[in-house]
Short mmCIF file of C-alpha atoms in Angstrom, two decimals:
data_model
loop_
_atom_site.label_atom_id
_atom_site.label_comp_id
_atom_site.label_asym_id
_atom_site.label_seq_id
_atom_site.Cartn_x
_atom_site.Cartn_y
_atom_site.Cartn_z
CA MET A 1 0.00 0.00 0.00
CA SER A 2 1.33 3.44 -0.93
CA THR A 3 1.55 6.38 1.44
CA LYS A 4 -0.95 8.20 -0.75
CA ASP A 5 -3.51 5.41 -0.23
CA PHE A 6 -2.73 5.32 3.47
CA VAL A 7 -3.65 9.00 3.84
CA GLU A 8 -6.61 9.14 1.45
CA LYS A 9 -8.51 6.03 2.58
CA ASP A 10 -11.12 6.49 5.27
CA TYR A 11 -10.79 3.28 7.27
CA TYR A 12 -13.42 4.39 9.78
CA LYS A 13 -15.93 4.60 6.91
CA VAL A 14 -14.83 1.20 5.62
CA LEU A 15 -15.72 -0.40 8.95
CA GLY A 16 -18.75 1.82 9.47
CA VAL A 17 -17.61 3.23 12.83
CA GLN A 18 -17.09 6.72 14.23
CA LYS A 19 -13.59 8.20 14.57
CA ASP A 20 -13.84 8.00 18.38
CA ALA A 21 -14.91 4.35 18.31
CA THR A 22 -13.48 2.15 21.05
CA GLU A 23 -11.32 -0.91 20.39
CA ALA A 24 -14.27 -3.14 21.23
CA GLU A 25 -16.53 -1.33 18.73
CA ILE A 26 -13.90 -1.63 16.00
CA LYS A 27 -13.42 -5.34 16.68
CA LYS A 28 -17.18 -5.94 16.68
CA ALA A 29 -17.68 -4.09 13.37
CA TYR A 30 -14.79 -5.96 11.74
CA ARG A 31 -16.07 -9.39 12.77
CA LYS A 32 -19.54 -8.63 11.48
CA LEU A 33 -18.30 -7.40 8.08
CA ALA A 34 -15.71 -10.17 7.80
CA ARG A 35 -18.39 -12.84 8.20
CA GLU A 36 -20.59 -11.09 5.62
CA PHE A 37 -17.92 -10.66 2.93
CA HIS A 38 -15.66 -13.64 3.58
CA PRO A 39 -14.67 -15.38 0.31
CA ASP A 40 -15.90 -18.73 1.62
CA ALA A 41 -19.38 -17.25 1.97
CA ASN A 42 -19.23 -15.51 -1.44
CA LYS A 43 -17.56 -18.00 -3.78
CA GLY A 44 -16.80 -16.52 -7.19
CA ASP A 45 -17.84 -13.00 -6.15
CA ALA A 46 -14.85 -10.76 -7.01
CA SER A 47 -16.47 -7.65 -5.50
CA ALA A 48 -17.03 -9.41 -2.17
CA GLU A 49 -13.39 -10.58 -2.17
CA ALA A 50 -12.17 -7.02 -2.81
CA ARG A 51 -14.46 -5.74 -0.07
CA PHE A 52 -13.08 -8.36 2.34
CA LYS A 53 -9.50 -7.27 1.60
CA GLU A 54 -10.47 -3.63 2.23
CA ILE A 55 -12.10 -4.55 5.55
CA SER A 56 -9.02 -6.54 6.62
CA GLU A 57 -6.75 -3.64 5.70
CA ALA A 58 -8.85 -1.23 7.75
CA ASN A 59 -8.81 -3.55 10.76
CA ASP A 60 -5.05 -3.96 10.46
CA ILE A 61 -4.64 -0.20 10.92
CA LEU A 62 -7.45 0.68 13.35
CA GLY A 63 -7.08 -2.49 15.39
CA ASP A 64 -3.50 -1.59 16.31
CA ALA A 65 -3.26 1.34 18.76
CA LYS A 66 0.12 2.56 17.45
CA LYS A 67 -0.83 2.32 13.75
CA ARG A 68 -4.17 3.98 14.46
CA LYS A 69 -2.46 6.90 16.20
CA GLU A 70 -0.08 7.41 13.25
CA TYR A 71 -2.98 7.15 10.80
CA ASP A 72 -5.02 9.75 12.71
CA GLU A 73 -2.03 12.10 12.89
CA ALA A 74 -1.39 11.79 9.17
CA ARG A 75 -4.99 12.50 8.22
CA ALA A 76 -5.15 15.44 10.62
CA LEU A 77 -1.96 16.82 9.08
CA PHE A 78 -3.28 16.60 5.54
CA GLY A 79 -6.90 17.53 6.04
CA ASN A 80 -8.58 14.16 6.61
CA GLY A 81 -7.24 12.39 3.61
CA GLY A 82 -6.79 15.15 1.06
CA PHE A 83 -5.89 18.76 0.44
CA ARG A 84 -8.76 21.20 0.50
CA PRO A 85 -9.16 23.31 -2.66
CA GLY A 86 -8.02 26.90 -2.40
CA PRO A 87 -8.32 29.98 -4.56
CA GLY A 88 -6.81 29.89 -8.02
CA GLY A 89 -7.61 28.66 -11.51
CA ALA A 90 -10.62 29.43 -13.62
CA GLY A 91 -13.12 27.90 -11.23
CA GLY A 92 -11.64 29.49 -8.11
CA SER A 93 -10.01 26.24 -7.00
CA PHE A 94 -7.25 23.90 -7.95
CA ASN A 95 -6.40 20.28 -7.20
CA PHE A 96 -3.26 18.69 -5.83
CA ASP A 97 -1.85 15.34 -6.83
CA LEU A 98 -0.51 13.58 -3.74
CA GLY A 99 1.70 11.53 -6.02
CA ASP A 100 3.58 14.68 -6.98
CA LEU A 101 3.98 15.75 -3.38
CA PHE A 102 5.50 12.42 -2.43
CA GLY A 103 8.06 12.42 -5.20
CA GLY A 104 6.14 11.16 -8.20
CA SER A 105 4.41 7.86 -8.94
CA GLN A 106 5.95 4.50 -9.62
CA PRO A 107 4.48 1.91 -11.97
CA GLY A 108 1.29 0.55 -10.52
CA GLY A 109 0.29 3.79 -8.84
CA ALA A 110 2.44 3.49 -5.68
CA ALA A 111 3.94 6.62 -4.32
CA GLY A 112 7.68 7.00 -4.78
CA GLY A 113 10.36 7.35 -2.14
CA PHE A 114 10.68 10.38 0.02
CA GLY A 115 13.15 12.82 -1.51
CA GLY A 116 12.36 15.90 0.57
CA GLY A 117 9.53 18.29 1.42
CA LEU A 118 6.49 16.45 2.72
CA GLY A 119 8.30 13.18 2.14
CA ASP A 120 10.63 14.10 4.99
CA VAL A 121 7.63 14.56 7.27
CA PHE A 122 6.33 11.09 6.49
CA GLY A 123 9.81 9.59 6.61
CA GLY A 124 9.95 10.50 10.30
CA LEU A 125 6.27 9.96 11.09
CA PHE A 126 6.08 6.40 9.82
CA ASN A 127 9.75 5.46 10.36
CA ARG A 128 10.18 4.74 6.68
CA GLY A 129 13.60 4.65 5.06
CA ALA A 130 14.32 6.12 1.67
CA GLY A 131 14.03 3.61 -1.14
CA PRO A 132 15.68 3.39 -4.54
CA GLY A 133 13.58 6.29 -5.79
CA ALA A 134 14.95 8.70 -3.23
CA GLY A 135 17.79 10.05 -5.32
CA THR A 136 21.52 9.58 -5.28
CA ARG A 137 22.43 11.66 -2.25
CA THR A 138 24.68 9.78 0.17
CA GLN A 139 23.90 10.18 3.83
CA PRO A 140 26.34 11.47 6.50
CA ARG A 141 27.31 8.96 9.17
CA ARG A 142 27.90 9.69 12.83
CA GLY A 143 31.22 8.64 14.29
CA GLN A 144 31.48 5.81 16.79
CA ASP A 145 31.37 6.33 20.54
CA ILE A 146 34.62 5.57 22.37
CA GLU A 147 35.07 4.38 25.94
CA SER A 148 38.28 4.87 27.89
CA GLU A 149 39.43 4.55 31.50
CA VAL A 150 41.55 6.76 33.73
CA THR A 151 42.91 6.29 37.24
CA LEU A 152 43.15 9.34 39.51
CA SER A 153 44.71 9.89 42.89
CA PHE A 154 42.34 10.65 45.75
CA THR A 155 43.37 14.31 45.68
CA GLU A 156 42.90 14.63 41.90
CA ALA A 157 39.38 13.22 42.18
CA VAL A 158 38.47 15.73 44.87
CA ASP A 159 40.00 18.80 43.22
CA GLY A 160 39.67 17.83 39.53
CA ALA A 161 42.48 17.20 37.06
CA THR A 162 43.46 17.40 33.40
CA VAL A 163 44.82 14.07 32.19
CA PRO A 164 46.16 12.83 28.82
CA LEU A 165 44.18 10.03 27.19
CA ARG A 166 45.48 7.99 24.27
CA MET A 167 42.60 6.62 22.23
CA SER A 168 42.26 4.31 19.26
CA SER A 169 39.20 4.49 17.04
CA GLN A 170 37.96 4.25 13.46
CA ALA A 171 38.56 7.39 11.40
CA PRO A 172 38.41 8.23 7.66
CA CYS A 173 41.19 6.36 5.89
CA LYS A 174 43.98 8.78 4.94
CA ALA A 175 45.13 6.64 2.01
CA CYS A 176 41.84 7.00 0.12
CA SER A 177 40.49 10.12 1.87
CA GLY A 178 37.67 8.05 3.35
CA THR A 179 36.22 7.01 -0.02
CA GLY A 180 37.20 3.35 0.24
CA ASP A 181 38.36 3.45 -3.36
CA LYS A 182 42.05 3.31 -4.26
CA ASN A 183 41.54 5.93 -6.97
CA GLY A 184 39.21 8.04 -4.87
CA THR A 185 36.27 7.48 -7.24
CA PRO A 186 33.70 5.15 -5.63
CA ARG A 187 30.34 4.67 -7.29
CA VAL A 188 26.92 5.08 -5.73
CA CYS A 189 25.47 1.79 -4.53
CA PRO A 190 22.74 0.77 -7.03
CA THR A 191 20.81 -1.17 -4.38
CA CYS A 192 20.18 1.67 -1.94
CA VAL A 193 20.94 4.52 -4.40
CA GLY A 194 23.44 6.07 -2.02
CA THR A 195 21.23 6.18 1.09
CA GLY A 196 22.92 3.28 2.84
CA GLN A 197 19.50 1.89 3.77
CA VAL A 198 16.92 -0.41 2.23
CA SER A 199 13.25 -0.84 3.16
CA ARG A 200 11.31 -4.03 3.58
CA GLY A 201 7.57 -4.39 4.03
CA SER A 202 6.18 -5.38 7.40
CA GLY A 203 2.47 -5.50 6.60
CA GLY A 204 -0.28 -2.95 7.07
CA GLY A 205 1.32 -0.44 4.73
CA PHE A 206 4.42 0.03 6.90
CA SER A 207 8.04 -0.70 6.13
CA LEU A 208 11.19 -1.25 8.17
CA THR A 209 14.60 0.15 7.34
CA ASP A 210 17.81 -1.90 7.43
CA PRO A 211 21.42 -1.06 6.53
CA CYS A 212 22.15 -1.95 2.93
CA ALA A 213 23.99 -5.29 2.81
CA ASP A 214 25.73 -4.56 -0.49
CA CYS A 215 27.50 -1.37 0.65
CA LYS A 216 27.35 -2.13 4.40
CA GLY A 217 25.40 1.07 5.03
CA ARG A 218 27.96 3.40 3.38
CA GLY A 219 25.95 4.22 0.25
CA LEU A 220 29.12 3.84 -1.82
CA ILE A 221 30.86 0.89 -3.45
CA ALA A 222 34.57 0.95 -4.26
CA GLU A 223 35.42 -0.15 -7.80
CA THR A 224 39.06 -0.60 -6.78
CA PRO A 225 39.11 -1.21 -3.00
CA CYS A 226 41.75 0.67 -1.04
CA GLU A 227 44.54 -1.64 0.11
CA VAL A 228 44.70 0.00 3.53
CA CYS A 229 41.03 0.01 4.57
CA LYS A 230 39.88 -2.82 2.20
CA GLY A 231 37.17 -0.60 0.76
CA SER A 232 35.53 0.35 4.06
CA GLY A 233 36.74 3.96 3.99
CA ARG A 234 37.69 3.66 7.66
CA ALA A 235 41.05 2.88 9.23
CA ARG A 236 42.42 2.54 12.75
CA SER A 237 43.64 5.82 14.15
CA SER A 238 45.36 6.71 17.43
CA ARG A 239 45.43 10.12 19.07
CA THR A 240 46.20 11.67 22.42
CA MET A 241 43.98 14.36 23.88
CA GLN A 242 43.88 16.29 27.13
CA VAL A 243 40.67 15.58 29.06
CA ARG A 244 39.45 17.65 31.98
CA ILE A 245 38.01 15.52 34.78
CA PRO A 246 35.68 17.66 36.92
CA ALA A 247 36.27 18.15 40.64
CA GLY A 248 34.35 15.85 42.96
CA VAL A 249 34.26 12.87 40.59
CA SER A 250 33.49 9.53 42.27
CA ASN A 251 35.09 6.13 41.87
CA GLY A 252 33.40 4.22 39.02
CA GLN A 253 31.70 7.34 37.61
CA ARG A 254 31.20 7.43 33.82
CA ILE A 255 31.73 10.84 32.25
CA ARG A 256 30.34 11.69 28.81
CA LEU A 257 32.19 14.16 26.58
CA ARG A 258 30.05 15.05 23.59
CA GLY A 259 31.72 15.13 20.18
CA LYS A 260 35.06 13.81 21.45
CA GLY A 261 34.66 10.33 20.00
CA ALA A 262 35.53 8.99 16.56
CA PRO A 263 35.17 11.42 13.61
CA GLY A 264 32.04 11.17 11.46
CA GLU A 265 31.91 10.24 7.80
CA ARG A 266 30.76 12.39 4.88
CA GLY A 267 30.19 15.40 7.11
CA GLY A 268 28.51 13.47 9.92
CA PRO A 269 29.03 14.50 13.56
CA ALA A 270 31.70 12.91 15.73
CA GLY A 271 30.71 10.33 18.32
CA ASP A 272 30.99 10.79 22.07
CA LEU A 273 33.77 9.87 24.47
CA TYR A 274 32.89 8.03 27.67
CA VAL A 275 35.54 8.05 30.42
CA VAL A 276 35.25 5.61 33.33
CA VAL A 277 37.07 7.00 36.38
CA HIS A 278 38.90 4.89 38.96
CA VAL A 279 40.04 6.61 42.18
CA ASP A 280 42.91 5.40 44.37
CA SER A 281 42.41 5.28 48.13
CA HIS A 282 44.08 7.72 50.56
CA PRO A 283 46.06 6.62 53.65
CA VAL A 284 44.31 9.17 55.90
CA PHE A 285 41.12 10.45 54.33
CA GLY A 286 38.00 8.73 53.13
CA ARG A 287 34.95 10.03 51.30
CA LYS A 288 31.20 9.94 51.82
CA ASP A 289 29.34 11.69 48.99
CA ASP A 290 30.56 15.33 49.05
CA ASN A 291 32.08 14.99 52.53
CA LEU A 292 35.57 13.80 53.43
CA THR A 293 36.12 11.62 56.49
CA VAL A 294 39.04 11.24 58.89
CA THR A 295 39.54 9.36 62.17
CA VAL A 296 41.52 11.27 64.83
CA PRO A 297 42.98 9.56 67.92
CA VAL A 298 42.67 11.40 71.27
CA THR A 299 43.87 10.58 74.77
CA PHE A 300 41.57 9.49 77.54
CA ALA A 301 42.28 12.72 79.38
CA GLU A 302 41.36 14.82 76.32
CA ALA A 303 38.10 12.95 75.86
CA ALA A 304 37.22 13.05 79.58
CA LEU A 305 38.33 16.56 80.46
CA GLY A 306 37.82 18.24 77.07
CA ALA A 307 40.50 19.79 74.88
CA GLU A 308 41.29 21.63 71.68
CA ILE A 309 42.82 19.33 69.05
CA LYS A 310 44.35 19.99 65.65
CA VAL A 311 42.94 18.06 62.68
CA PRO A 312 44.60 17.73 59.23
CA THR A 313 42.74 18.70 56.07
CA LEU A 314 43.30 17.58 52.47
CA ASN A 315 45.81 19.93 50.77
CA GLY A 316 45.20 22.70 53.27
CA PRO A 317 46.15 23.98 56.71
CA SER A 318 44.99 22.09 59.77
CA VAL A 319 41.87 23.12 61.64
CA THR A 320 41.28 23.24 65.43
CA LEU A 321 38.29 21.45 66.91
CA LYS A 322 37.10 21.80 70.49
CA LEU A 323 36.30 18.55 72.28
CA PRO A 324 33.68 19.05 74.99
CA PRO A 325 34.33 17.32 78.35
CA GLY A 326 33.07 13.74 78.36
CA THR A 327 33.38 13.19 74.60
CA PRO A 328 32.65 9.49 74.00
CA ASN A 329 34.69 7.24 71.74
CA GLY A 330 33.35 7.22 68.16
CA ARG A 331 31.69 10.65 68.25
CA THR A 332 31.77 12.44 64.87
CA MET A 333 32.34 16.17 64.65
CA ARG A 334 32.10 18.42 61.60
CA ALA A 335 34.57 20.89 60.08
CA ARG A 336 32.45 22.81 57.58
CA GLY A 337 33.71 23.60 54.08
CA LYS A 338 36.72 21.26 54.26
CA GLY A 339 35.29 18.45 52.13
CA ALA A 340 35.07 17.62 48.43
CA VAL A 341 34.06 20.11 45.75
CA ARG A 342 30.39 20.00 44.77
CA LYS A 343 28.97 20.59 41.28
CA ASP A 344 28.05 24.18 42.19
CA GLY A 345 31.63 24.95 43.27
CA THR A 346 30.98 24.86 47.02
CA ARG A 347 32.62 22.31 49.28
CA GLY A 348 31.25 19.62 51.51
CA ASP A 349 32.39 19.08 55.10
CA LEU A 350 35.16 17.16 56.84
CA LEU A 351 33.66 14.58 59.20
CA VAL A 352 36.04 13.98 62.12
CA THR A 353 35.50 10.78 64.14
CA VAL A 354 37.11 10.67 67.60
CA GLU A 355 38.91 7.49 68.61
CA VAL A 356 40.17 7.21 72.20
CA ALA A 357 43.70 5.81 72.10
CA VAL A 358 44.52 3.18 74.76
CA PRO A 359 48.24 3.18 75.61
CA THR A 360 50.04 -0.16 75.33
CA GLU A 361 52.89 0.92 77.59
CA LEU A 362 52.76 3.10 80.74
CA SER A 363 55.42 4.97 82.67
CA ASP A 364 55.55 4.50 86.41
CA LYS A 365 54.05 7.93 86.98
CA ALA A 366 51.22 7.29 84.53
CA ARG A 367 50.47 3.88 86.05
CA GLU A 368 50.38 5.39 89.52
CA ALA A 369 47.96 8.08 88.35
CA LEU A 370 45.67 5.49 86.77
CA GLU A 371 45.71 3.36 89.91
CA MET A 372 44.61 6.40 91.87
CA TYR A 373 41.87 7.09 89.32
CA ARG A 374 40.62 3.51 89.56
CA GLU A 375 40.42 3.74 93.32
CA ALA A 376 38.54 7.02 93.06
CA THR A 377 35.93 5.52 90.69
CA GLU A 378 35.75 2.05 92.18
CA SER A 379 32.09 2.46 93.17
CA GLU A 380 31.09 3.32 89.60
CA ASP A 381 30.22 0.41 87.28
CA PRO A 382 29.68 1.48 83.64
CA ARG A 383 28.02 -1.88 82.91
CA THR A 384 25.16 -1.52 85.36
CA ALA A 385 22.76 -0.09 82.80
CA LEU A 386 23.75 -2.84 80.38
CA PHE A 387 22.69 -5.61 82.73
CA GLU A 388 19.48 -3.82 83.69
CA SER A 389 18.54 -3.48 80.05
CA ALA A 390 19.31 -7.15 79.42
CA LYS A 391 17.01 -8.21 82.25
CA GLY A 392 14.18 -6.00 81.14
CA ALA A 393 14.25 -7.10 77.49
#
């Protein structure tokens, strides 16, 4: 079925239903008409057979939600199946030939391929590829996407870094200038007429587009294949480029750089570059989202009596934190603005976790002081609440 027929036929009228008919109403109308005009019930009746085919065609379109939507959109776009007459000509009106608008007619009345104008509209609307009648214009091809990996130090990931990346990809062959032909004079593929695509019917007036097998989607065929690229027009190419990795990148993050992939063909855009980032660990600092983490040891006296302690920061001067008296082991404190860089340029925080250090060796004076402390707190049992909770559970 041609695109012209697709637009001009009123399938709702064929089935005798309204345009807003439900799926159930369409199915009911089809079954009734199919029984009435089925060839088995009208043997030898050519008109009944033609009517049955028309009914089946209408059901194929209206019975499929997606096809019905495309059909309705097409008819709405072109005035319910045709172009309304406008002023002009002797009688104040003139007629359009849809065959002309779709690129001329082929033998048998089918509309030709889409070469431009309204054909481009339908090429996108119905996902149809250009056929042999579409002309000899070769199509540009987008370059391939490339994926690479980079390993950063912990500090580089936090602050951002510019790193060199050596990449290998397919690029236009320099020996034949990307033509694939040794003499630089390839011919247009006769199968796809330079489009690189061929269409095949899928029923219901629709067609699917596949890459042309004869030219492998290039639209060109080399008469004398290039010895370097074997007629493909593409060859392996290596290049080194400087890539800026943004500050605050995370381990395993995949960064997309538009247009930094393999070059396109015949004026097509370049592909994209995807960089997978790996981040080395740090001996002191860790990371939690936009915050950095660090564990700081303190003495028992500092935790019990309170103190001011110095804490290191990443690539910056140390900061002083005040421990309140009675700070328990494992408490986390916050140094604001000393963390990783966020997307908006601000910084997260440094999360400082206190760890009470237990000495492994004691001087005589220190041991004597601890013995005195134990005697002074002998009546206090820190496990009393633990046992009470265990009994009450």
